[in-house]
Amino acid sequence: MEKIKSIADLKKIKEKVQAKIDLREKSEQAENLIQIKVAMATCGIASGSKETMDYFIDNLEKSGIQAVVTQTGCMGYCYAEPTVEITKPGKDPIVFGQVNQQKAEEIIQKYLKNDELVEGIIPVNYNTIND
Amino acid sequence: MSYKMHILVCGGTGCQASNSQGIIANLKEELTNKNLENEVQVIATGCFGFCEQGPIVKIMPDNTFYTQVKPGDSEEIVNEHIIKGRKVNRLLYRDPENKERVSDSKHMDFYKKQLRIALRNCGLIDPENIEEYIARDGYAALAKCVSEMTPEEVINEVKFSGLRGRGGGGFPTGLKWELTRKYKADQKFVVCNADEGDPGAFMDRSIMEGDPHSVIEAMAICGYSIGADKGLIYIRAEYPLAIQRLQTAIKQAEEYGLLGKNILGSGFNFTLEFRYGAGAFVCGEETALIHSMEGHRGEPTTKPPFPAESGYLNLPTNVNNVETYANIPVIMNKGANWFNKIGTEKSKGTKVFALAGKINNVGLIEVPMGTTLKEVIYEIGGGIKNGKKFKAVQTGGPSGGCLTEKHLNVPIDYDNLLASGSMMGSGGMIVMDEDDCMVAVAKFYLDFTVEESCGKCTPCRVGNKRLYETLDLITNGKATMDDLNRLKNLGQVIKDTALCGLGQTSPNPILSTIDNFYDEYTAHIRDHKCPAGKCKALLNYVIDPQLCIGCTLCVRNCLSNAITGIRKEPHTIDPEKCIKCGVCLTKCKFNAISIQ
């Protein structure tokens, strides 16, 4: 193990592990952050939701967007898998369909960064008991 | 590839005792079977505090808090929660009020009023991984101190924060550091008092198990400010897990160059060593602790000289408690100005308490100073077990006193608790209900102090023994009102004349119960009755002649041949022979036997 010789070295280690601890810290106060739920039922996974989720996790960090990425069960839109539900703080959740890695990038660049909506929004057609 | 999910499993002593190790092993095996071992990480953390509901398993980022998990539940957690994203409902915490399941800790009454500073990392990081501590601003305070601040500036910051010793005495920490700095010597020492001895207290143990690096970092900061390059942790051998976690942490800190020579290129050296205690209560007293560390008998000596002037090996020594140290890195990172806004006028910051006794939510809590007893017992603690009535709460362990209903609205801080006839102590809080006899409680604590007295000074060695004997007379119904007066006088004399803190505080449980429950004492002495029904000698088993049919079942089961009577006629119990074992009461099928 290389010894830590300066504050800069210490900061480097901090940055390296920050993302890992972030996942735990941020989740405590998820409602203040962007929440991204990826549907990961059999239908979702078969359509590539795992890759979508990985893409979000890796690229949000790169774009410097603070968000909590979680998986969820089937949302019922099996025809449009992979589906992703995004909730911005203080806004209604929006469900995006057929989110492959390309679409995920578009969502990050347009909706998450600039609040521009993108094609492929699924109108919500049911209420949940949490509402 | 980073992990998508973290499963945090409590690895504190409490949850380990309920086999949280088995949960971790099963979870890991289950994840490997499902090829998820690279996506989901299982971490053993420190104590979550909610020991009543342990073992605790928390899943992130879903922020789901599972309670009372068994190793056998691992498969369901992986299959349902991890793979399908469905919460395992039956393992969620059930709100005792409305019986609804709550999935995140933020919405539990137990956590709502808490503010975690000393426990900031407990239940969040892996205590055996220094990098996780660094990610939580770990060692940033040490780096700031050694490279940007002078020792005087560090001491001033601690003084300005208003931090007071968390071991019980409440001495201002900054002042202690300043005094130790003042004395000139070639070698000085930083000592951590980890000899937690109050019955029912586990604050320090949980900090050392859950966040050992915070103690190490703070000791190094202290060393820098007072001019010491050596630190010693005095810990009882009864805390094997805490010792092991600290050892791992020290080793890692050395490997990373955060302990040792020339820390962060500043020229400051600091090393840490252990000194083991054999678990004597008196060794929590700093002079006794120092003698024990030197290899002598753990006996206190008079102060002055204070350890700041002449401590370990007669050299200047700074002794602080574990929880005090755990506050230091936060104060240095966030500033004294942030810290001294929390709490009351003279008691700043937070205090960790170990809730125990007849309370629903047994566990470890941290609240800002100034929180009332009522909030702690009824909101965080969830009230008294089995819907019984609150009677008293003992704070400060065997050195403290009991507080009653009239004290419920007192904001907890050092001075208020002293004024109410108790003390802060190290943070044990034992709740008692209507079934507890206060004389028996006082006797229990005296039994402890008599056992733990080192025997050096007469007031403590002989005086406490006499106090105990008098209490024994009272609980056996053989005392007179003169004995009660003698108890009060002798208690006062011991307080005034004993050598160290142990003796000076040992009569407190008696004096405060006499003050608050005088009637209970007189009931024992004058009426030979124990109102709570606890003191065996004062109970009488009687047979109701109306209900007894003379079946002789009790006679056949009585261990001391105390029951006599003719078949098919009411029997009687001879109180002289009766040993009050209660067998007859459980055997009687006609409810004819009762306690009076």
PDB file of N, CA and C in Angstrom, chain B residues 84-164:
ATOM      1  N   LYS B  84     -36.479  -9.600  -7.634  1.00  0.00           N
ATOM      2  CA  LYS B  84     -37.759  -9.139  -8.173  1.00  0.00           C
ATOM      3  C   LYS B  84     -38.131  -7.730  -7.740  1.00  0.00           C
ATOM      4  N   GLY B  85     -37.392  -7.161  -6.812  1.00  0.00           N
ATOM      5  CA  GLY B  85     -37.692  -5.790  -6.411  1.00  0.00           C
ATOM      6  C   GLY B  85     -38.928  -5.653  -5.539  1.00  0.00           C
ATOM      7  N   ARG B  86     -39.324  -6.770  -4.892  1.00  0.00           N
ATOM      8  CA  ARG B  86     -40.488  -6.696  -4.002  1.00  0.00           C
ATOM      9  C   ARG B  86     -40.007  -6.773  -2.565  1.00  0.00           C
ATOM     10  N   LYS B  87     -40.474  -5.837  -1.735  1.00  0.00           N
ATOM     11  CA  LYS B  87     -40.044  -5.845  -0.341  1.00  0.00           C
ATOM     12  C   LYS B  87     -40.644  -7.042   0.397  1.00  0.00           C
ATOM     13  N   VAL B  88     -39.864  -7.610   1.296  1.00  0.00           N
ATOM     14  CA  VAL B  88     -40.369  -8.733   2.089  1.00  0.00           C
ATOM     15  C   VAL B  88     -41.150  -8.147   3.260  1.00  0.00           C
ATOM     16  N   ASN B  89     -42.449  -8.112   3.077  1.00  0.00           N
ATOM     17  CA  ASN B  89     -43.311  -7.393   4.002  1.00  0.00           C
ATOM     18  C   ASN B  89     -43.189  -7.854   5.451  1.00  0.00           C
ATOM     19  N   ARG B  90     -43.118  -9.158   5.638  1.00  0.00           N
ATOM     20  CA  ARG B  90     -43.167  -9.664   7.013  1.00  0.00           C
ATOM     21  C   ARG B  90     -41.931  -9.281   7.823  1.00  0.00           C
ATOM     22  N   LEU B  91     -40.856  -8.861   7.150  1.00  0.00           N
ATOM     23  CA  LEU B  91     -39.649  -8.497   7.886  1.00  0.00           C
ATOM     24  C   LEU B  91     -39.544  -6.993   8.131  1.00  0.00           C
ATOM     25  N   LEU B  92     -40.528  -6.243   7.647  1.00  0.00           N
ATOM     26  CA  LEU B  92     -40.488  -4.800   7.862  1.00  0.00           C
ATOM     27  C   LEU B  92     -40.919  -4.479   9.293  1.00  0.00           C
ATOM     28  N   TYR B  93     -40.455  -3.340   9.790  1.00  0.00           N
ATOM     29  CA  TYR B  93     -40.806  -2.920  11.137  1.00  0.00           C
ATOM     30  C   TYR B  93     -42.282  -2.572  11.205  1.00  0.00           C
ATOM     31  N   ARG B  94     -42.947  -3.017  12.270  1.00  0.00           N
ATOM     32  CA  ARG B  94     -44.363  -2.733  12.407  1.00  0.00           C
ATOM     33  C   ARG B  94     -44.536  -1.609  13.429  1.00  0.00           C
ATOM     34  N   ASP B  95     -45.159  -0.541  13.012  1.00  0.00           N
ATOM     35  CA  ASP B  95     -45.382   0.588  13.912  1.00  0.00           C
ATOM     36  C   ASP B  95     -46.282   0.129  15.065  1.00  0.00           C
ATOM     37  N   PRO B  96     -45.812   0.296  16.318  1.00  0.00           N
ATOM     38  CA  PRO B  96     -46.597  -0.234  17.428  1.00  0.00           C
ATOM     39  C   PRO B  96     -47.954   0.468  17.589  1.00  0.00           C
ATOM     40  N   GLU B  97     -48.071   1.700  17.108  1.00  0.00           N
ATOM     41  CA  GLU B  97     -49.315   2.461  17.270  1.00  0.00           C
ATOM     42  C   GLU B  97     -50.379   1.990  16.292  1.00  0.00           C
ATOM     43  N   ASN B  98     -50.083   2.170  14.974  1.00  0.00           N
ATOM     44  CA  ASN B  98     -51.123   1.869  13.992  1.00  0.00           C
ATOM     45  C   ASN B  98     -50.922   0.535  13.289  1.00  0.00           C
ATOM     46  N   LYS B  99     -49.919  -0.219  13.774  1.00  0.00           N
ATOM     47  CA  LYS B  99     -49.668  -1.578  13.266  1.00  0.00           C
ATOM     48  C   LYS B  99     -49.297  -1.622  11.781  1.00  0.00           C
ATOM     49  N   GLU B 100     -48.984  -0.473  11.218  1.00  0.00           N
ATOM     50  CA  GLU B 100     -48.625  -0.489   9.802  1.00  0.00           C
ATOM     51  C   GLU B 100     -47.145  -0.788   9.632  1.00  0.00           C
ATOM     52  N   ARG B 101     -46.804  -1.390   8.502  1.00  0.00           N
ATOM     53  CA  ARG B 101     -45.405  -1.711   8.241  1.00  0.00           C
ATOM     54  C   ARG B 101     -44.685  -0.454   7.752  1.00  0.00           C
ATOM     55  N   VAL B 102     -43.494  -0.216   8.278  1.00  0.00           N
ATOM     56  CA  VAL B 102     -42.704   0.934   7.867  1.00  0.00           C
ATOM     57  C   VAL B 102     -41.425   0.404   7.236  1.00  0.00           C
ATOM     58  N   SER B 103     -41.068   0.918   6.041  1.00  0.00           N
ATOM     59  CA  SER B 103     -39.910   0.319   5.394  1.00  0.00           C
ATOM     60  C   SER B 103     -38.643   1.138   5.554  1.00  0.00           C
ATOM     61  N   ASP B 104     -38.737   2.454   5.775  1.00  0.00           N
ATOM     62  CA  ASP B 104     -37.481   3.188   5.960  1.00  0.00           C
ATOM     63  C   ASP B 104     -37.375   3.773   7.356  1.00  0.00           C
ATOM     64  N   SER B 105     -36.121   3.792   7.847  1.00  0.00           N
ATOM     65  CA  SER B 105     -35.891   4.137   9.238  1.00  0.00           C
ATOM     66  C   SER B 105     -36.298   5.569   9.564  1.00  0.00           C
ATOM     67  N   LYS B 106     -36.278   6.426   8.548  1.00  0.00           N
ATOM     68  CA  LYS B 106     -36.591   7.836   8.797  1.00  0.00           C
ATOM     69  C   LYS B 106     -38.006   8.013   9.343  1.00  0.00           C
ATOM     70  N   HIS B 107     -38.896   7.115   9.002  1.00  0.00           N
ATOM     71  CA  HIS B 107     -40.274   7.240   9.442  1.00  0.00           C
ATOM     72  C   HIS B 107     -40.580   6.471  10.712  1.00  0.00           C
ATOM     73  N   MET B 108     -39.539   5.989  11.382  1.00  0.00           N
ATOM     74  CA  MET B 108     -39.781   5.305  12.646  1.00  0.00           C
ATOM     75  C   MET B 108     -39.567   6.293  13.778  1.00  0.00           C
ATOM     76  N   ASP B 109     -40.471   6.230  14.779  1.00  0.00           N
ATOM     77  CA  ASP B 109     -40.349   7.139  15.918  1.00  0.00           C
ATOM     78  C   ASP B 109     -38.982   7.025  16.574  1.00  0.00           C
ATOM     79  N   PHE B 110     -38.435   5.817  16.513  1.00  0.00           N
ATOM     80  CA  PHE B 110     -37.155   5.569  17.159  1.00  0.00           C
ATOM     81  C   PHE B 110     -36.067   6.482  16.589  1.00  0.00           C
ATOM     82  N   TYR B 111     -36.136   6.774  15.294  1.00  0.00           N
ATOM     83  CA  TYR B 111     -35.070   7.559  14.662  1.00  0.00           C
ATOM     84  C   TYR B 111     -35.407   9.035  14.484  1.00  0.00           C
ATOM     85  N   LYS B 112     -36.723   9.376  14.539  1.00  0.00           N
ATOM     86  CA  LYS B 112     -37.137  10.741  14.194  1.00  0.00           C
ATOM     87  C   LYS B 112     -36.422  11.834  14.978  1.00  0.00           C
ATOM     88  N   LYS B 113     -36.282  11.668  16.286  1.00  0.00           N
ATOM     89  CA  LYS B 113     -35.732  12.746  17.105  1.00  0.00           C
ATOM     90  C   LYS B 113     -34.229  12.644  17.296  1.00  0.00           C
ATOM     91  N   GLN B 114     -33.627  11.658  16.657  1.00  0.00           N
ATOM     92  CA  GLN B 114     -32.207  11.459  16.899  1.00  0.00           C
ATOM     93  C   GLN B 114     -31.345  12.341  16.012  1.00  0.00           C
ATOM     94  N   LEU B 115     -30.177  12.715  16.547  1.00  0.00           N
ATOM     95  CA  LEU B 115     -29.183  13.434  15.758  1.00  0.00           C
ATOM     96  C   LEU B 115     -27.871  12.710  15.999  1.00  0.00           C
ATOM     97  N   ARG B 116     -27.344  12.103  14.933  1.00  0.00           N
ATOM     98  CA  ARG B 116     -26.193  11.231  15.142  1.00  0.00           C
ATOM     99  C   ARG B 116     -24.887  11.917  14.754  1.00  0.00           C
ATOM    100  N   ILE B 117     -24.113  12.286  15.770  1.00  0.00           N
ATOM    101  CA  ILE B 117     -22.796  12.884  15.521  1.00  0.00           C
ATOM    102  C   ILE B 117     -21.719  11.872  15.890  1.00  0.00           C
ATOM    103  N   ALA B 118     -21.734  11.436  17.148  1.00  0.00           N
ATOM    104  CA  ALA B 118     -20.740  10.438  17.552  1.00  0.00           C
ATOM    105  C   ALA B 118     -21.000   9.111  16.843  1.00  0.00           C
ATOM    106  N   LEU B 119     -22.250   8.844  16.544  1.00  0.00           N
ATOM    107  CA  LEU B 119     -22.607   7.578  15.893  1.00  0.00           C
ATOM    108  C   LEU B 119     -22.770   7.750  14.389  1.00  0.00           C
ATOM    109  N   ARG B 120     -22.207   8.861  13.830  1.00  0.00           N
ATOM    110  CA  ARG B 120     -22.490   9.191  12.434  1.00  0.00           C
ATOM    111  C   ARG B 120     -22.213   8.069  11.435  1.00  0.00           C
ATOM    112  N   ASN B 121     -21.202   7.266  11.726  1.00  0.00           N
ATOM    113  CA  ASN B 121     -20.836   6.224  10.769  1.00  0.00           C
ATOM    114  C   ASN B 121     -21.322   4.836  11.173  1.00  0.00           C
ATOM    115  N   CYS B 122     -21.885   4.734  12.393  1.00  0.00           N
ATOM    116  CA  CYS B 122     -22.320   3.419  12.858  1.00  0.00           C
ATOM    117  C   CYS B 122     -23.532   2.979  12.050  1.00  0.00           C
ATOM    118  N   GLY B 123     -23.424   1.830  11.435  1.00  0.00           N
ATOM    119  CA  GLY B 123     -24.538   1.330  10.630  1.00  0.00           C
ATOM    120  C   GLY B 123     -24.498   1.850   9.213  1.00  0.00           C
ATOM    121  N   LEU B 124     -23.444   2.589   8.845  1.00  0.00           N
ATOM    122  CA  LEU B 124     -23.361   3.110   7.485  1.00  0.00           C
ATOM    123  C   LEU B 124     -22.119   2.612   6.759  1.00  0.00           C
ATOM    124  N   ILE B 125     -21.023   2.503   7.512  1.00  0.00           N
ATOM    125  CA  ILE B 125     -19.787   2.072   6.848  1.00  0.00           C
ATOM    126  C   ILE B 125     -19.324   0.725   7.390  1.00  0.00           C
ATOM    127  N   ASP B 126     -18.421   0.122   6.641  1.00  0.00           N
ATOM    128  CA  ASP B 126     -17.771  -1.097   7.085  1.00  0.00           C
ATOM    129  C   ASP B 126     -16.621  -0.689   8.000  1.00  0.00           C
ATOM    130  N   PRO B 127     -16.718  -1.000   9.302  1.00  0.00           N
ATOM    131  CA  PRO B 127     -15.695  -0.519  10.242  1.00  0.00           C
ATOM    132  C   PRO B 127     -14.317  -1.120   9.965  1.00  0.00           C
ATOM    133  N   GLU B 128     -14.263  -2.174   9.173  1.00  0.00           N
ATOM    134  CA  GLU B 128     -12.965  -2.797   8.911  1.00  0.00           C
ATOM    135  C   GLU B 128     -12.376  -2.332   7.588  1.00  0.00           C
ATOM    136  N   ASN B 129     -12.922  -1.255   7.038  1.00  0.00           N
ATOM    137  CA  ASN B 129     -12.416  -0.747   5.767  1.00  0.00           C
ATOM    138  C   ASN B 129     -12.139   0.751   5.895  1.00  0.00           C
ATOM    139  N   ILE B 130     -10.867   1.093   5.968  1.00  0.00           N
ATOM    140  CA  ILE B 130     -10.472   2.477   6.220  1.00  0.00           C
ATOM    141  C   ILE B 130     -10.939   3.403   5.088  1.00  0.00           C
ATOM    142  N   GLU B 131     -11.034   2.868   3.867  1.00  0.00           N
ATOM    143  CA  GLU B 131     -11.416   3.730   2.737  1.00  0.00           C
ATOM    144  C   GLU B 131     -12.848   4.234   2.876  1.00  0.00           C
ATOM    145  N   GLU B 132     -13.715   3.393   3.437  1.00  0.00           N
ATOM    146  CA  GLU B 132     -15.089   3.853   3.630  1.00  0.00           C
ATOM    147  C   GLU B 132     -15.130   4.995   4.651  1.00  0.00           C
ATOM    148  N   TYR B 133     -14.245   4.909   5.654  1.00  0.00           N
ATOM    149  CA  TYR B 133     -14.175   5.998   6.631  1.00  0.00           C
ATOM    150  C   TYR B 133     -13.641   7.263   5.961  1.00  0.00           C
ATOM    151  N   ILE B 134     -12.652   7.104   5.100  1.00  0.00           N
ATOM    152  CA  ILE B 134     -12.083   8.263   4.402  1.00  0.00           C
ATOM    153  C   ILE B 134     -13.138   8.911   3.503  1.00  0.00           C
ATOM    154  N   ALA B 135     -13.981   8.087   2.885  1.00  0.00           N
ATOM    155  CA  ALA B 135     -15.032   8.628   2.021  1.00  0.00           C
ATOM    156  C   ALA B 135     -16.012   9.490   2.815  1.00  0.00           C
ATOM    157  N   ARG B 136     -16.143   9.209   4.117  1.00  0.00           N
ATOM    158  CA  ARG B 136     -17.023  10.001   4.967  1.00  0.00           C
ATOM    159  C   ARG B 136     -16.214  11.106   5.654  1.00  0.00           C
ATOM    160  N   ASP B 137     -15.309  11.721   4.951  1.00  0.00           N
ATOM    161  CA  ASP B 137     -14.455  12.796   5.475  1.00  0.00           C
ATOM    162  C   ASP B 137     -13.503  12.332   6.562  1.00  0.00           C
ATOM    163  N   GLY B 138     -13.272  11.018   6.625  1.00  0.00           N
ATOM    164  CA  GLY B 138     -12.366  10.503   7.638  1.00  0.00           C
ATOM    165  C   GLY B 138     -10.946  10.983   7.407  1.00  0.00           C
ATOM    166  N   TYR B 139     -10.263  11.256   8.485  1.00  0.00           N
ATOM    167  CA  TYR B 139      -8.882  11.736   8.504  1.00  0.00           C
ATOM    168  C   TYR B 139      -8.697  13.106   7.839  1.00  0.00           C
ATOM    169  N   ALA B 140      -9.789  13.703   7.360  1.00  0.00           N
ATOM    170  CA  ALA B 140      -9.681  15.063   6.828  1.00  0.00           C
ATOM    171  C   ALA B 140      -9.414  16.042   7.963  1.00  0.00           C
ATOM    172  N   ALA B 141     -10.002  15.768   9.130  1.00  0.00           N
ATOM    173  CA  ALA B 141      -9.808  16.653  10.280  1.00  0.00           C
ATOM    174  C   ALA B 141      -8.355  16.597  10.740  1.00  0.00           C
ATOM    175  N   LEU B 142      -7.803  15.378  10.779  1.00  0.00           N
ATOM    176  CA  LEU B 142      -6.404  15.234  11.181  1.00  0.00           C
ATOM    177  C   LEU B 142      -5.502  15.956  10.182  1.00  0.00           C
ATOM    178  N   ALA B 143      -5.800  15.778   8.888  1.00  0.00           N
ATOM    179  CA  ALA B 143      -4.998  16.421   7.848  1.00  0.00           C
ATOM    180  C   ALA B 143      -5.056  17.937   8.005  1.00  0.00           C
ATOM    181  N   LYS B 144      -6.255  18.446   8.273  1.00  0.00           N
ATOM    182  CA  LYS B 144      -6.425  19.893   8.431  1.00  0.00           C
ATOM    183  C   LYS B 144      -5.625  20.388   9.637  1.00  0.00           C
ATOM    184  N   CYS B 145      -5.721  19.662  10.748  1.00  0.00           N
ATOM    185  CA  CYS B 145      -5.042  20.090  11.967  1.00  0.00           C
ATOM    186  C   CYS B 145      -3.535  20.120  11.781  1.00  0.00           C
ATOM    187  N   VAL B 146      -2.955  19.008  11.273  1.00  0.00           N
ATOM    188  CA  VAL B 146      -1.494  18.952  11.238  1.00  0.00           C
ATOM    189  C   VAL B 146      -0.897  19.835  10.146  1.00  0.00           C
ATOM    190  N   SER B 147      -1.697  20.151   9.111  1.00  0.00           N
ATOM    191  CA  SER B 147      -1.059  20.928   8.051  1.00  0.00           C
ATOM    192  C   SER B 147      -1.491  22.396   8.007  1.00  0.00           C
ATOM    193  N   GLU B 148      -2.637  22.715   8.604  1.00  0.00           N
ATOM    194  CA  GLU B 148      -3.087  24.103   8.491  1.00  0.00           C
ATOM    195  C   GLU B 148      -3.225  24.834   9.816  1.00  0.00           C
ATOM    196  N   MET B 149      -3.229  24.071  10.931  1.00  0.00           N
ATOM    197  CA  MET B 149      -3.499  24.724  12.217  1.00  0.00           C
ATOM    198  C   MET B 149      -2.338  24.519  13.189  1.00  0.00           C
ATOM    199  N   THR B 150      -2.163  25.484  14.100  1.00  0.00           N
ATOM    200  CA  THR B 150      -1.192  25.282  15.162  1.00  0.00           C
ATOM    201  C   THR B 150      -1.901  24.526  16.285  1.00  0.00           C
ATOM    202  N   PRO B 151      -1.119  23.857  17.151  1.00  0.00           N
ATOM    203  CA  PRO B 151      -1.758  23.146  18.270  1.00  0.00           C
ATOM    204  C   PRO B 151      -2.679  24.062  19.086  1.00  0.00           C
ATOM    205  N   GLU B 152      -2.272  25.308  19.279  1.00  0.00           N
ATOM    206  CA  GLU B 152      -3.106  26.241  20.051  1.00  0.00           C
ATOM    207  C   GLU B 152      -4.439  26.479  19.358  1.00  0.00           C
ATOM    208  N   GLU B 153      -4.378  26.589  18.044  1.00  0.00           N
ATOM    209  CA  GLU B 153      -5.627  26.810  17.300  1.00  0.00           C
ATOM    210  C   GLU B 153      -6.573  25.621  17.437  1.00  0.00           C
ATOM    211  N   VAL B 154      -5.993  24.402  17.425  1.00  0.00           N
ATOM    212  CA  VAL B 154      -6.823  23.202  17.592  1.00  0.00           C
ATOM    213  C   VAL B 154      -7.499  23.238  18.958  1.00  0.00           C
ATOM    214  N   ILE B 155      -6.709  23.532  19.992  1.00  0.00           N
ATOM    215  CA  ILE B 155      -7.259  23.562  21.346  1.00  0.00           C
ATOM    216  C   ILE B 155      -8.345  24.629  21.458  1.00  0.00           C
ATOM    217  N   ASN B 156      -8.096  25.789  20.865  1.00  0.00           N
ATOM    218  CA  ASN B 156      -9.096  26.847  20.930  1.00  0.00           C
ATOM    219  C   ASN B 156     -10.400  26.444  20.261  1.00  0.00           C
ATOM    220  N   GLU B 157     -10.267  25.722  19.155  1.00  0.00           N
ATOM    221  CA  GLU B 157     -11.465  25.271  18.445  1.00  0.00           C
ATOM    222  C   GLU B 157     -12.274  24.316  19.340  1.00  0.00           C
ATOM    223  N   VAL B 158     -11.562  23.403  19.993  1.00  0.00           N
ATOM    224  CA  VAL B 158     -12.253  22.449  20.878  1.00  0.00           C
ATOM    225  C   VAL B 158     -12.874  23.199  22.061  1.00  0.00           C
ATOM    226  N   LYS B 159     -12.136  24.156  22.603  1.00  0.00           N
ATOM    227  CA  LYS B 159     -12.676  24.939  23.723  1.00  0.00           C
ATOM    228  C   LYS B 159     -13.929  25.687  23.299  1.00  0.00           C
ATOM    229  N   PHE B 160     -13.845  26.299  22.135  1.00  0.00           N
ATOM    230  CA  PHE B 160     -14.942  27.120  21.631  1.00  0.00           C
ATOM    231  C   PHE B 160     -16.179  26.275  21.319  1.00  0.00           C
ATOM    232  N   SER B 161     -15.949  25.011  20.980  1.00  0.00           N
ATOM    233  CA  SER B 161     -17.087  24.139  20.649  1.00  0.00           C
ATOM    234  C   SER B 161     -17.941  23.848  21.876  1.00  0.00           C
ATOM    235  N   GLY B 162     -17.347  23.986  23.068  1.00  0.00           N
ATOM    236  CA  GLY B 162     -18.104  23.729  24.289  1.00  0.00           C
ATOM    237  C   GLY B 162     -18.236  22.250  24.618  1.00  0.00           C
ATOM    238  N   LEU B 163     -17.447  21.402  23.949  1.00  0.00           N
ATOM    239  CA  LEU B 163     -17.515  19.963  24.203  1.00  0.00           C
ATOM    240  C   LEU B 163     -17.085  19.657  25.632  1.00  0.00           C
ATOM    241  N   ARG B 164     -17.906  18.828  26.318  1.00  0.00           N
ATOM    242  CA  ARG B 164     -17.564  18.411  27.681  1.00  0.00           C
ATOM    243  C   ARG B 164     -17.416  16.898  27.719  1.00  0.00           C
TER     244      ARG B 164
END
